[in-house]
Short mmCIF file of C-alpha atoms and ligand atoms in Angstrom, two decimals:
data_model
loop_
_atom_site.label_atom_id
_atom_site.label_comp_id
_atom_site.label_asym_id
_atom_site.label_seq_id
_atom_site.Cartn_x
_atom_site.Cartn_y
_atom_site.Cartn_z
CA UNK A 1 -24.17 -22.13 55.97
CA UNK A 2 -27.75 -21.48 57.36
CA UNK A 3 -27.45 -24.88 59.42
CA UNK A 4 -24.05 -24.28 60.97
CA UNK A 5 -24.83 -20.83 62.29
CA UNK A 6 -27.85 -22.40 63.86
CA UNK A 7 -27.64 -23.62 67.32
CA UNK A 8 -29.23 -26.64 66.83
CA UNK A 9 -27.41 -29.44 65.77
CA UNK A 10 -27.69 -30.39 62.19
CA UNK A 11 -29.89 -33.09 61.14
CA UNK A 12 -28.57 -36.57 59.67
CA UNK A 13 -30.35 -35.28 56.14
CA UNK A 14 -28.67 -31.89 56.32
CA UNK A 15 -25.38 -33.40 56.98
CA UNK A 16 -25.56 -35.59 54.38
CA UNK A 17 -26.36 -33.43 51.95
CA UNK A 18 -23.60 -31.08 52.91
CA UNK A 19 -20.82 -33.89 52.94
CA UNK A 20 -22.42 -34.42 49.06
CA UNK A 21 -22.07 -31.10 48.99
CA UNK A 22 -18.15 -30.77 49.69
CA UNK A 23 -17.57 -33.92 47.63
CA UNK A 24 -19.32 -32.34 44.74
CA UNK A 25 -17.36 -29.25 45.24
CA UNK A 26 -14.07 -31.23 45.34
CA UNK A 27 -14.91 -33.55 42.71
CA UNK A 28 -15.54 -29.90 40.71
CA UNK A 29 -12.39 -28.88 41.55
CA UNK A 30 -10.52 -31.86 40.70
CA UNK A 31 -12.05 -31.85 37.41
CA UNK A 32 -11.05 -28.50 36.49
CA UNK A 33 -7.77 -28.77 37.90
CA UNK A 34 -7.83 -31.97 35.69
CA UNK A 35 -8.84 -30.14 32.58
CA UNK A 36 -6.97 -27.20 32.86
CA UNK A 37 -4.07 -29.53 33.19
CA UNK A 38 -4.99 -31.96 30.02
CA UNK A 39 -6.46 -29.63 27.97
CA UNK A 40 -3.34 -26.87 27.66
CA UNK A 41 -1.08 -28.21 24.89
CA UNK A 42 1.50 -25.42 25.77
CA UNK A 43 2.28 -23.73 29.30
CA UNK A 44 2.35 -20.70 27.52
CA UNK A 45 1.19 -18.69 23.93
CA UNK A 46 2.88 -15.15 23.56
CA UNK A 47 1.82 -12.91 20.72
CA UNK A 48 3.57 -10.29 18.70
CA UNK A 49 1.93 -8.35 15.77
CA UNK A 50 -0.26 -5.90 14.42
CA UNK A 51 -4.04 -5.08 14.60
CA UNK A 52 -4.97 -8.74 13.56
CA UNK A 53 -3.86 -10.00 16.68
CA UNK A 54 -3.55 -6.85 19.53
CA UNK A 55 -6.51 -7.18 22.55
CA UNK A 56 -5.48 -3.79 23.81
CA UNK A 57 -1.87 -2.83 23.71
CA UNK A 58 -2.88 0.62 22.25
CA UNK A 59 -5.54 1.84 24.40
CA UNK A 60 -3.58 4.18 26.26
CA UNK A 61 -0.90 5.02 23.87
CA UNK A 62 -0.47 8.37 21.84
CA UNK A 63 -2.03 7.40 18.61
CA UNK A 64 -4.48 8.00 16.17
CA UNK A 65 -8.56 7.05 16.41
CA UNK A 66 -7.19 4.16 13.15
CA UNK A 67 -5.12 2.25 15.71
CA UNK A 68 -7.39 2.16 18.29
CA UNK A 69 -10.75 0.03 19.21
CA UNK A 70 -11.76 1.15 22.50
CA UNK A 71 -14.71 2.55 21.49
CA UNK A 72 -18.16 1.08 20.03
CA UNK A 73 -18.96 -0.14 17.63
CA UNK A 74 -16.08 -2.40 17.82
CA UNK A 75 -16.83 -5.29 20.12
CA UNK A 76 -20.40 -5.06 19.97
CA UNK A 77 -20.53 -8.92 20.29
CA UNK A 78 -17.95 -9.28 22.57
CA UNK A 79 -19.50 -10.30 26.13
CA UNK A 80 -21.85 -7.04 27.16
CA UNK A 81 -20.42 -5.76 23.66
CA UNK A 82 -17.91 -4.09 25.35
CA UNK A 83 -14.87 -2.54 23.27
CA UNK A 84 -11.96 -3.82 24.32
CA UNK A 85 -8.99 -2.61 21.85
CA UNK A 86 -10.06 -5.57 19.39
CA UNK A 87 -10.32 -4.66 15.83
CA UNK A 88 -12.97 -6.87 15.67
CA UNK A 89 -16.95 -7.21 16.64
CA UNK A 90 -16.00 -9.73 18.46
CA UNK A 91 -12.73 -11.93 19.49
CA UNK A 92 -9.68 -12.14 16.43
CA UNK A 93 -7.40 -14.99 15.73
CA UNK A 94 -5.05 -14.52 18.85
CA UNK A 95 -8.01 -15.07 21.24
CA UNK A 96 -9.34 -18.13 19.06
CA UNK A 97 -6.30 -19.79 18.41
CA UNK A 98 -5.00 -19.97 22.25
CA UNK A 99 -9.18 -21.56 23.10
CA UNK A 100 -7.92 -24.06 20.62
CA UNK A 101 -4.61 -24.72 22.64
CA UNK A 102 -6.38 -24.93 25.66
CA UNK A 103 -6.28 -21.82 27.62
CA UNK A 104 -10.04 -19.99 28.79
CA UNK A 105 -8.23 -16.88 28.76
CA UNK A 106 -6.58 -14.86 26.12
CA UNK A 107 -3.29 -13.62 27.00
CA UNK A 108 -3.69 -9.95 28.17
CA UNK A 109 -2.46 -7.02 26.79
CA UNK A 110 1.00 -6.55 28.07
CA UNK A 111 0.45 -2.94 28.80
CA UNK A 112 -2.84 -3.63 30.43
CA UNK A 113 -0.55 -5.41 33.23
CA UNK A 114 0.08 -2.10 35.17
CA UNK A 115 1.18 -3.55 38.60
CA UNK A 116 3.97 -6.15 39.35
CA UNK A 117 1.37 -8.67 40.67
CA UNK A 118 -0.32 -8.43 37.67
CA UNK A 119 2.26 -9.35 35.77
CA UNK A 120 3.72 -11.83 37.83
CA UNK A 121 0.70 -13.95 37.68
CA UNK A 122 0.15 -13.81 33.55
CA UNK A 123 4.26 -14.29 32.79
CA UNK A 124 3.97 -18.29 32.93
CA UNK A 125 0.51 -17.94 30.67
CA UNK A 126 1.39 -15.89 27.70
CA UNK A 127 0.96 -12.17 27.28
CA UNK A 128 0.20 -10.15 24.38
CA UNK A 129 2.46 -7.52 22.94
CA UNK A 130 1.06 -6.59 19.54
CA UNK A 131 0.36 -3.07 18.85
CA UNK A 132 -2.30 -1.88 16.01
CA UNK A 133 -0.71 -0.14 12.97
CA UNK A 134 2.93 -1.66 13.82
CA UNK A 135 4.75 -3.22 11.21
CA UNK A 136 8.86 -5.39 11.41
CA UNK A 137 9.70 -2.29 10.19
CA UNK A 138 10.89 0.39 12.90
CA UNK A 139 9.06 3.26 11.59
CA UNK A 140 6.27 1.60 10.20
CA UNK A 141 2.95 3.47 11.29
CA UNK A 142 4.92 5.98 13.14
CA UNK A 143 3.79 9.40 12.61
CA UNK A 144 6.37 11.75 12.61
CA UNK A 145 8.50 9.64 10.24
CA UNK A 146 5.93 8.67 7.94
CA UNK A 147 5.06 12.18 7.95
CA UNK A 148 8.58 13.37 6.86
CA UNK A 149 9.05 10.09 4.34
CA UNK A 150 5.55 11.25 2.85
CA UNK A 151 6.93 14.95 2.39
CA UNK A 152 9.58 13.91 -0.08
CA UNK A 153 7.90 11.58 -2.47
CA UNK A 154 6.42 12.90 -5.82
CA UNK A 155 2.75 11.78 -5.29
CA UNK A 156 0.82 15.09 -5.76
CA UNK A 157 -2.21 12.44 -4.48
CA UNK A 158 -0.68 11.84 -1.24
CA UNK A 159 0.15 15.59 -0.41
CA UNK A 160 -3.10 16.75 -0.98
CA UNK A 161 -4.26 14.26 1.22
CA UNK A 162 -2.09 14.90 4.33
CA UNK A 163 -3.05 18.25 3.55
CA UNK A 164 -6.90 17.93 3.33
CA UNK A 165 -6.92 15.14 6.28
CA UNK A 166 -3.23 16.75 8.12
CA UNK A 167 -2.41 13.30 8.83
CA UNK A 168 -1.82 10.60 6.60
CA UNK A 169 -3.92 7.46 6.05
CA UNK A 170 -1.37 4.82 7.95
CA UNK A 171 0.49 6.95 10.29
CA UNK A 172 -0.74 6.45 13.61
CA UNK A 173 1.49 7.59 16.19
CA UNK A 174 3.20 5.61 18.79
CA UNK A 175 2.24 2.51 18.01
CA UNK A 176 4.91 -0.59 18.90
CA UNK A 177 7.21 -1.67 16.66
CA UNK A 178 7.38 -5.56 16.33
CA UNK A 179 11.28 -4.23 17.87
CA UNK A 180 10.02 -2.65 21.05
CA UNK A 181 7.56 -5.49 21.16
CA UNK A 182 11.05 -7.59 21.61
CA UNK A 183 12.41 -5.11 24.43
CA UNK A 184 9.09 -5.63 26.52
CA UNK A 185 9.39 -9.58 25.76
CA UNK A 186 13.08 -9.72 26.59
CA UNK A 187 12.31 -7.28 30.15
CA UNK A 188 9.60 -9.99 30.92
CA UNK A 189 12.19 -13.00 30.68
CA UNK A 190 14.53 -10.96 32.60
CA UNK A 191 11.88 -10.75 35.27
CA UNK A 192 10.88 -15.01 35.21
CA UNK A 193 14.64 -15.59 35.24
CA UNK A 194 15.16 -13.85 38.32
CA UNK A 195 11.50 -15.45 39.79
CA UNK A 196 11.95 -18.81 38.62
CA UNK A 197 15.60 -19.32 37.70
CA UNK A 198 16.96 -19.03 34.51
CA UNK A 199 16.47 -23.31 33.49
CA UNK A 200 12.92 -23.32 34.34
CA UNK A 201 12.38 -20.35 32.31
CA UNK A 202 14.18 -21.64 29.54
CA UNK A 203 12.39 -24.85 29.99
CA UNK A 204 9.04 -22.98 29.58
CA UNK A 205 9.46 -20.93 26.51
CA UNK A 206 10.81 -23.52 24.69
CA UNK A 207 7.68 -25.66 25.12
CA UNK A 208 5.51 -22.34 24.52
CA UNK A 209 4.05 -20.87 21.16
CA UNK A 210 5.67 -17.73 20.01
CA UNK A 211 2.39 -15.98 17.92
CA UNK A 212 3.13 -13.90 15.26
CA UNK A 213 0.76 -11.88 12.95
CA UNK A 214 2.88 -9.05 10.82
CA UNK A 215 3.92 -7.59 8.08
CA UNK A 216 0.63 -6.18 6.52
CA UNK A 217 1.49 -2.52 7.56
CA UNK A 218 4.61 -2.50 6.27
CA UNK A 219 3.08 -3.78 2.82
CA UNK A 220 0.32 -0.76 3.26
CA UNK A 221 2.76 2.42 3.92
CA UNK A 222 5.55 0.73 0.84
CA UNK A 223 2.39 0.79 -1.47
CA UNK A 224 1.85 4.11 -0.67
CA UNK A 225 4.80 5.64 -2.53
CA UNK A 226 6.19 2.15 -4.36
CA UNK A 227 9.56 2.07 -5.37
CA UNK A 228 11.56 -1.64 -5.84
CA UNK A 229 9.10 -4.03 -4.78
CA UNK A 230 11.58 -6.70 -5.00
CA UNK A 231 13.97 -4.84 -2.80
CA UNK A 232 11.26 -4.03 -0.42
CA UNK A 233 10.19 -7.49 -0.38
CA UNK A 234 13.94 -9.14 0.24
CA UNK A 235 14.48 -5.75 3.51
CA UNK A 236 10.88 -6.92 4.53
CA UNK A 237 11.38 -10.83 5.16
CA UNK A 238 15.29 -10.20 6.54
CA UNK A 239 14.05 -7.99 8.65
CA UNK A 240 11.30 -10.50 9.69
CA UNK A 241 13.95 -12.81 10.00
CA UNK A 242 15.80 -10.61 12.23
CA UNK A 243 13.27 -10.48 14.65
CA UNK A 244 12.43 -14.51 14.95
CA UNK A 245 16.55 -14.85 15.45
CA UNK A 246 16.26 -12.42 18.33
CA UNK A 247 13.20 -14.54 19.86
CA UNK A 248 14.87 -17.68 19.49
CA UNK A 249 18.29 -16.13 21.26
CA UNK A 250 15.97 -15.01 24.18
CA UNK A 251 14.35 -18.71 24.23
CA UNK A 252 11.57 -19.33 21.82
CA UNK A 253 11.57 -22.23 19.96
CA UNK A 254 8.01 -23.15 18.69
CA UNK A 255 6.90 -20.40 16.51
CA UNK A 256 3.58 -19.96 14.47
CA UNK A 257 3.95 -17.39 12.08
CA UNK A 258 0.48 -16.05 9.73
CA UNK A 259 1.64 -14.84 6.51
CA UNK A 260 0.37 -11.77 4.84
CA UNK A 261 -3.15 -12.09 3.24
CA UNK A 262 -4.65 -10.74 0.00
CA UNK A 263 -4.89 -7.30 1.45
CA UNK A 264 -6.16 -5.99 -1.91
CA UNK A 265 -9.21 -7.46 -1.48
CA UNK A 266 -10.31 -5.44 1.95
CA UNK A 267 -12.94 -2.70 1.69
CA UNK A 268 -10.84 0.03 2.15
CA UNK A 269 -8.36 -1.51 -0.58
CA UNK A 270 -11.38 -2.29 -2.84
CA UNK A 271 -12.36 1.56 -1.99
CA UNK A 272 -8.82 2.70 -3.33
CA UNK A 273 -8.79 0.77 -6.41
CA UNK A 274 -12.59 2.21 -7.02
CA UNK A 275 -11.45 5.83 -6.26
CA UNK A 276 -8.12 5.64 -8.50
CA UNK A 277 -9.23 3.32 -11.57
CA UNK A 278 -12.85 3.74 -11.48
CA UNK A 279 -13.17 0.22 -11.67
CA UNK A 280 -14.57 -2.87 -8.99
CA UNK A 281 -12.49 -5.24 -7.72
CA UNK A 282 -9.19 -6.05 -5.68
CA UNK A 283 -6.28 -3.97 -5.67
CA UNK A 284 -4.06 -5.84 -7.75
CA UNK A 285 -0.53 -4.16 -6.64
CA UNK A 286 -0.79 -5.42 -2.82
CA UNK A 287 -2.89 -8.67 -3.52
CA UNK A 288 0.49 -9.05 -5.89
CA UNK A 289 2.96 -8.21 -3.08
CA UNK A 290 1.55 -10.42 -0.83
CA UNK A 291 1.19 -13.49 -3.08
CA UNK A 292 5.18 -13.14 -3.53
CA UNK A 293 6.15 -12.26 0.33
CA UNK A 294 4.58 -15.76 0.95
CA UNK A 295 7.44 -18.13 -0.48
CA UNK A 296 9.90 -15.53 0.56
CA UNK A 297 8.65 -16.50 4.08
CA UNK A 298 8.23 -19.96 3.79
CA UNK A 299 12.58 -20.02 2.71
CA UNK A 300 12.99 -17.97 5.63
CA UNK A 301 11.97 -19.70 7.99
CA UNK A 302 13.12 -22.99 7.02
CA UNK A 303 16.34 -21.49 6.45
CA UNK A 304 16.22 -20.57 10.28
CA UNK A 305 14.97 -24.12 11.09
CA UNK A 306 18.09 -25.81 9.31
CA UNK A 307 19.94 -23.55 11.74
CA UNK A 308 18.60 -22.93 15.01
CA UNK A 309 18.54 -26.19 17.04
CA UNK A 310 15.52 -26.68 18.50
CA UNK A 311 13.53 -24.53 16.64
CA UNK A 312 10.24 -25.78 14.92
CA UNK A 313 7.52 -23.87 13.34
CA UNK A 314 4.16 -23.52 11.89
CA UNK A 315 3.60 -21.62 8.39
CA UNK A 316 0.01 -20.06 7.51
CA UNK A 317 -0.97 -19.62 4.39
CA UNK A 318 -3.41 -16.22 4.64
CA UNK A 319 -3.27 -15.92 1.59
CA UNK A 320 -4.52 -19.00 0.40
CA UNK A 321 -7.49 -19.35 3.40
CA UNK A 322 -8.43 -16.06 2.53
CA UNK A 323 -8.75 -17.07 -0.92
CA UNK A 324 -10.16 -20.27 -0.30
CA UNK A 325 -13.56 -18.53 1.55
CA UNK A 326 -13.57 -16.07 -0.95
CA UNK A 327 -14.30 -19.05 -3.82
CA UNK A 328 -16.45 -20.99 -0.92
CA UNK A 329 -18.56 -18.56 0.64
CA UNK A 330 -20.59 -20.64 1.49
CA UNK A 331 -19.94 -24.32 3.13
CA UNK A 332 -21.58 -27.13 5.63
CA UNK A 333 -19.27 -24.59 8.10
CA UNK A 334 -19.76 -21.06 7.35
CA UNK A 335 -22.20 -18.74 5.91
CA UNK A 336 -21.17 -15.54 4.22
CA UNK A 337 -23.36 -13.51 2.01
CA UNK A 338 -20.94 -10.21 1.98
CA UNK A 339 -17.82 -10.50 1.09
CA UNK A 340 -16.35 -7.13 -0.15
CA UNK A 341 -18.29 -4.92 2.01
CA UNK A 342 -17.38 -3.63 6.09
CA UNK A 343 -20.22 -4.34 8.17
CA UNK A 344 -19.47 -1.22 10.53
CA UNK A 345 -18.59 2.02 8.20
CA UNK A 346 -20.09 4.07 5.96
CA UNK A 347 -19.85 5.04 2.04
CA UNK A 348 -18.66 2.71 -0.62
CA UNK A 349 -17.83 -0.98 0.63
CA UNK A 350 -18.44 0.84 4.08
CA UNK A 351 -15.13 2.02 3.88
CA UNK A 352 -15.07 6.03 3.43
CA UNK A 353 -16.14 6.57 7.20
CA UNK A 354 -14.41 4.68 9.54
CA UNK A 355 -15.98 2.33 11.95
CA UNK A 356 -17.84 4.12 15.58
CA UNK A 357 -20.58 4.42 17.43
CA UNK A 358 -21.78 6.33 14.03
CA UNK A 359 -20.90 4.71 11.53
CA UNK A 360 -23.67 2.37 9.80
CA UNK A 361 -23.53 -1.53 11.16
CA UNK A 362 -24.79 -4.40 9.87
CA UNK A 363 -27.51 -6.73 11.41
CA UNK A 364 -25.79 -10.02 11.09
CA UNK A 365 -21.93 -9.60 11.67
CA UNK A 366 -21.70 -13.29 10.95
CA UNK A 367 -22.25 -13.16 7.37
CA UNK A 368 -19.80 -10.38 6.47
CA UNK A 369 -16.04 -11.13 5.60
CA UNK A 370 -15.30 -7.61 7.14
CA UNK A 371 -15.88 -6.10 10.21
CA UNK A 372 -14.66 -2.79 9.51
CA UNK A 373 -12.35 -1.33 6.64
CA UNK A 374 -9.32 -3.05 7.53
CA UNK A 375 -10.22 -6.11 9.84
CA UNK A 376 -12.00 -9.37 9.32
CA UNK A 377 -15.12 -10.26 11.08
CA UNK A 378 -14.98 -12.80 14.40
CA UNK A 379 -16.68 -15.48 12.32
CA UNK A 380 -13.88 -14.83 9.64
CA UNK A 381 -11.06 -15.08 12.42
CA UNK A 382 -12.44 -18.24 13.92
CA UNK A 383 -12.14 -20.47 10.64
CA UNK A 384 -8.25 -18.34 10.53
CA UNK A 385 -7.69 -19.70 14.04
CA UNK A 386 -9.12 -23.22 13.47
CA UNK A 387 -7.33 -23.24 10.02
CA UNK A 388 -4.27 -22.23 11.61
CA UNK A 389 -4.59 -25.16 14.67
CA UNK A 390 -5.76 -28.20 12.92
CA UNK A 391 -5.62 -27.17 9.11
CA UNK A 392 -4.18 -29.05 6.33
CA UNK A 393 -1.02 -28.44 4.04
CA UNK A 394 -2.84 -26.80 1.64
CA UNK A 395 -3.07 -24.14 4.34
CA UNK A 396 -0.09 -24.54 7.09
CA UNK A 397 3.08 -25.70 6.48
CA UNK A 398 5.28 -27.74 7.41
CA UNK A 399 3.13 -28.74 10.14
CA UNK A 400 -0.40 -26.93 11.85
CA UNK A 401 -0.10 -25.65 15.84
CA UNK A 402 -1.56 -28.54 17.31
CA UNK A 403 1.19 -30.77 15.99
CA UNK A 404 3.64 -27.86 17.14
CA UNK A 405 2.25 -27.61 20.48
CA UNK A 406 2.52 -31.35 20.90
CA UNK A 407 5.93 -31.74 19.49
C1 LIG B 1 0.93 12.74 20.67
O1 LIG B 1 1.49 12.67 19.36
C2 LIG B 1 1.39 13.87 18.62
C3 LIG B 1 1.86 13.59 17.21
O2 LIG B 1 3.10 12.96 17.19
C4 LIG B 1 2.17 14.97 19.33
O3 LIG B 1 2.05 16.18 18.60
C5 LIG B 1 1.63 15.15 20.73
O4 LIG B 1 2.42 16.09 21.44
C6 LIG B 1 1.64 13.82 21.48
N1 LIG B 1 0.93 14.00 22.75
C7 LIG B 1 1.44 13.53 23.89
C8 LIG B 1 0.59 13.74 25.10
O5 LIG B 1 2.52 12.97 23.97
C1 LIG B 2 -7.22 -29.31 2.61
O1 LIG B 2 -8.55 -28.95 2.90
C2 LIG B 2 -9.21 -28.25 1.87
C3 LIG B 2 -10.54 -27.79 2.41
O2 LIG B 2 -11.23 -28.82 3.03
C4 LIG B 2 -9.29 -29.11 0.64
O3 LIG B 2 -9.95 -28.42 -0.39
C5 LIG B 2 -7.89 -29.50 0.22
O4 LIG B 2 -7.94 -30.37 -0.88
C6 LIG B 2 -7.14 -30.16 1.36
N1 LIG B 2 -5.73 -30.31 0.99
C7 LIG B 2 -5.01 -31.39 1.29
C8 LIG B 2 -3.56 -31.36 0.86
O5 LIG B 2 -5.47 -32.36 1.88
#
């Protein structure tokens, strides 16, 4: 730049070595181009869920401080440890998995897209729709109707603690249900339809990975007043099924679905078991739950498979990684020395103060299991989202996401 504003006339060395210059710079270019080009296995990932998966969705909706992680300590590894809506120190399975299919960026929070533009330029990407606290159920982690459900069940223990706390433990508000996640999804295809033409869109999402993390909220708010776990279990995964049918009518066909995982086994479960049997350990009745939802899922989906032309997908078994790192701590791969404790929280298992820029937080996030209460450290989510690319069939079923994607 220097030498062209100058009036004199370049020299032979300058002008070589800006012609290098622009080569390099196209030769750059190409090779990004290049890569971007190889290197995504899908043209698009879109993700529906809960907590385990949303990068923002809730930040500016009406909920509760529990469904939200805009605020430190959460993030505190994240690039200038900046809180982002992650449940996580870090990134969590959604951002990990889509690195492994290619893409630098994670697809945004749908409701971070505020202006048409915006949009317009994520749509043929992947965007993000899950919502912390959100369940398949409607009404799951909704306030005012958990309130009222909570108000006519016998547990003396759960009134006195809606009246001590005024709120109860997994109502948060407005979160999105895994149905309105559906309504924003099916306004978005509206919107490529019209932009691209309604083959080229269909074209697209059938080539793209439908994400889907769910079901653990639902599990939390049954166990909180139990009644038929078998009927629960059967409303739970046809419900489930319910929503994949609706995806598939709107164009998905490649879906990778994470099962539930051993949620006894988190700090704050650990915590409840401690406080109601006195004893150490998992909490049998959702670690229990969540081993039988499994199979229920995997005949679900197949089921949906053997009707749906077209429409392929990609099992995780959470429960089984889960337990598999729990009996191999410690491997050529990974390095945990914590595993029942939160690293950000405080009291028992760091789970009787919730996670802030308060709360106690470990030194080494990397060697914990838990990042906070509720949520798995990054290092935890990054052997879920490798597991869930490239693992084996003890772990994903019928077939992992890379083989999806390259179907
Ligand atoms: C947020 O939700 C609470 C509880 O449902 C409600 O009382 C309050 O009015 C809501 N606030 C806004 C701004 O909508
Ligand atoms: C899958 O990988 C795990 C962990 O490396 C191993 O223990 C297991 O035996 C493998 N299962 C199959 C079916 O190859």
């Amino acid at each position: 730049m220097a030498a062209s504003r100058s009036n004199r006339a370049p020299t032979m060395a300058s002008r070589t070595a800006s012609s290098v210059l622009v080569a390099l710079c196209l030769l750059l270019l190409a090779a990004t181009d290049a890569e971007a080009r190889h290197t995504r296995l899908v043209p698009a990932v879109f993700v529906f869920g809960d907590s385990t998966v949303d990068v923002g969705n809730n930040n500016d909706l009406n909920v509760t401080a529990g469904a939200k992680a805009n605020f430190p300590n959460y993030g505190v590894d994240f690039p200038r440890s900046t809180p982002t809506g992650r449940f996580s120190n870090g990134l969590n399975t959604a951002d990990l998995l889509v690195r492994g299919l290619g893409f630098r960026i994670s697809p945004p929070a749908y409701l971070s897209l505020t202006t048409e533009k915006a949009i317009r330029s994520q749509m043929h990407k992947g965007i993000n729709f899950a919502s912390a606290g959100s369940g398949v159920f409607d009404n799951t982690g909704r306030l005012p109707v958990c309130v009222v459900l909570l108000a006519h069940t016998d547990g003396s223990d759960i009134h006195k603690s809606i009246n001590r706390a005024n709120r109860c433990e997994h109502c948060f508000g407005e979160v999105i249900p895994m149905s309105q996640q559906l309504e924003y999804f099916s306004e978005l295809v509206d919107r490529m339809a019209k932009l691209s033409g309604p083959s080229k869109t269909a074209r697209l999402l059938s080539r793209s990975i439908f994400f889907i993390s769910a079901g653990s909220n639902d599990m939390f708010e049954y166990s909180a007043a139990p009644s038929n776990d078998a009927v629960f279990l059967r409303v739970l995964v046809a419900t489930y099924k319910h929503h994949i049918t609706a995806l598939y009518e709107m164009g998905a066909r490649k879906f990778s679905v994470v099962s539930i995982p051993p949620l006894g086994c988190i700090p704050s479960q650990r915590l409840r078991r401690l406080k109601q049997l006195g004893t150490q350990g998992c909490f049998d009745p959702l670690n229990d739950l969540s081993l039988r939802s499994y199979p229920m899922l995997a005949a679900m989906l197949q089921q949906l498979a053997d009707k749906l032309p077209g429409m392929r997908y990609s099992l995780a078994d959470s429960y089984a990684m889960v337990s598999f790192v729990f009996a191999n701590p410690r491997t050529d791969s990974w390095y945990f020395t914590e595993l029942e404790a939160a690293c950000c929280g405080g009291g028992p298992f760091g789970a009787a103060f919730a996670c802030n820029e308060k709360a106690p937080l470990c030194h080494n996030r990397d060697d914990h299991l838990f990042w906070d209460a509720n949520h798995p450290t990054q290092a935890v989510s990054a052997i879920a989202a490798q597991t869930i690319f490239a693992g084996n069939r003890t772990f994903v079923n019928p077939i992992n996401v890379r083989e999806l994607a390259l179907l």
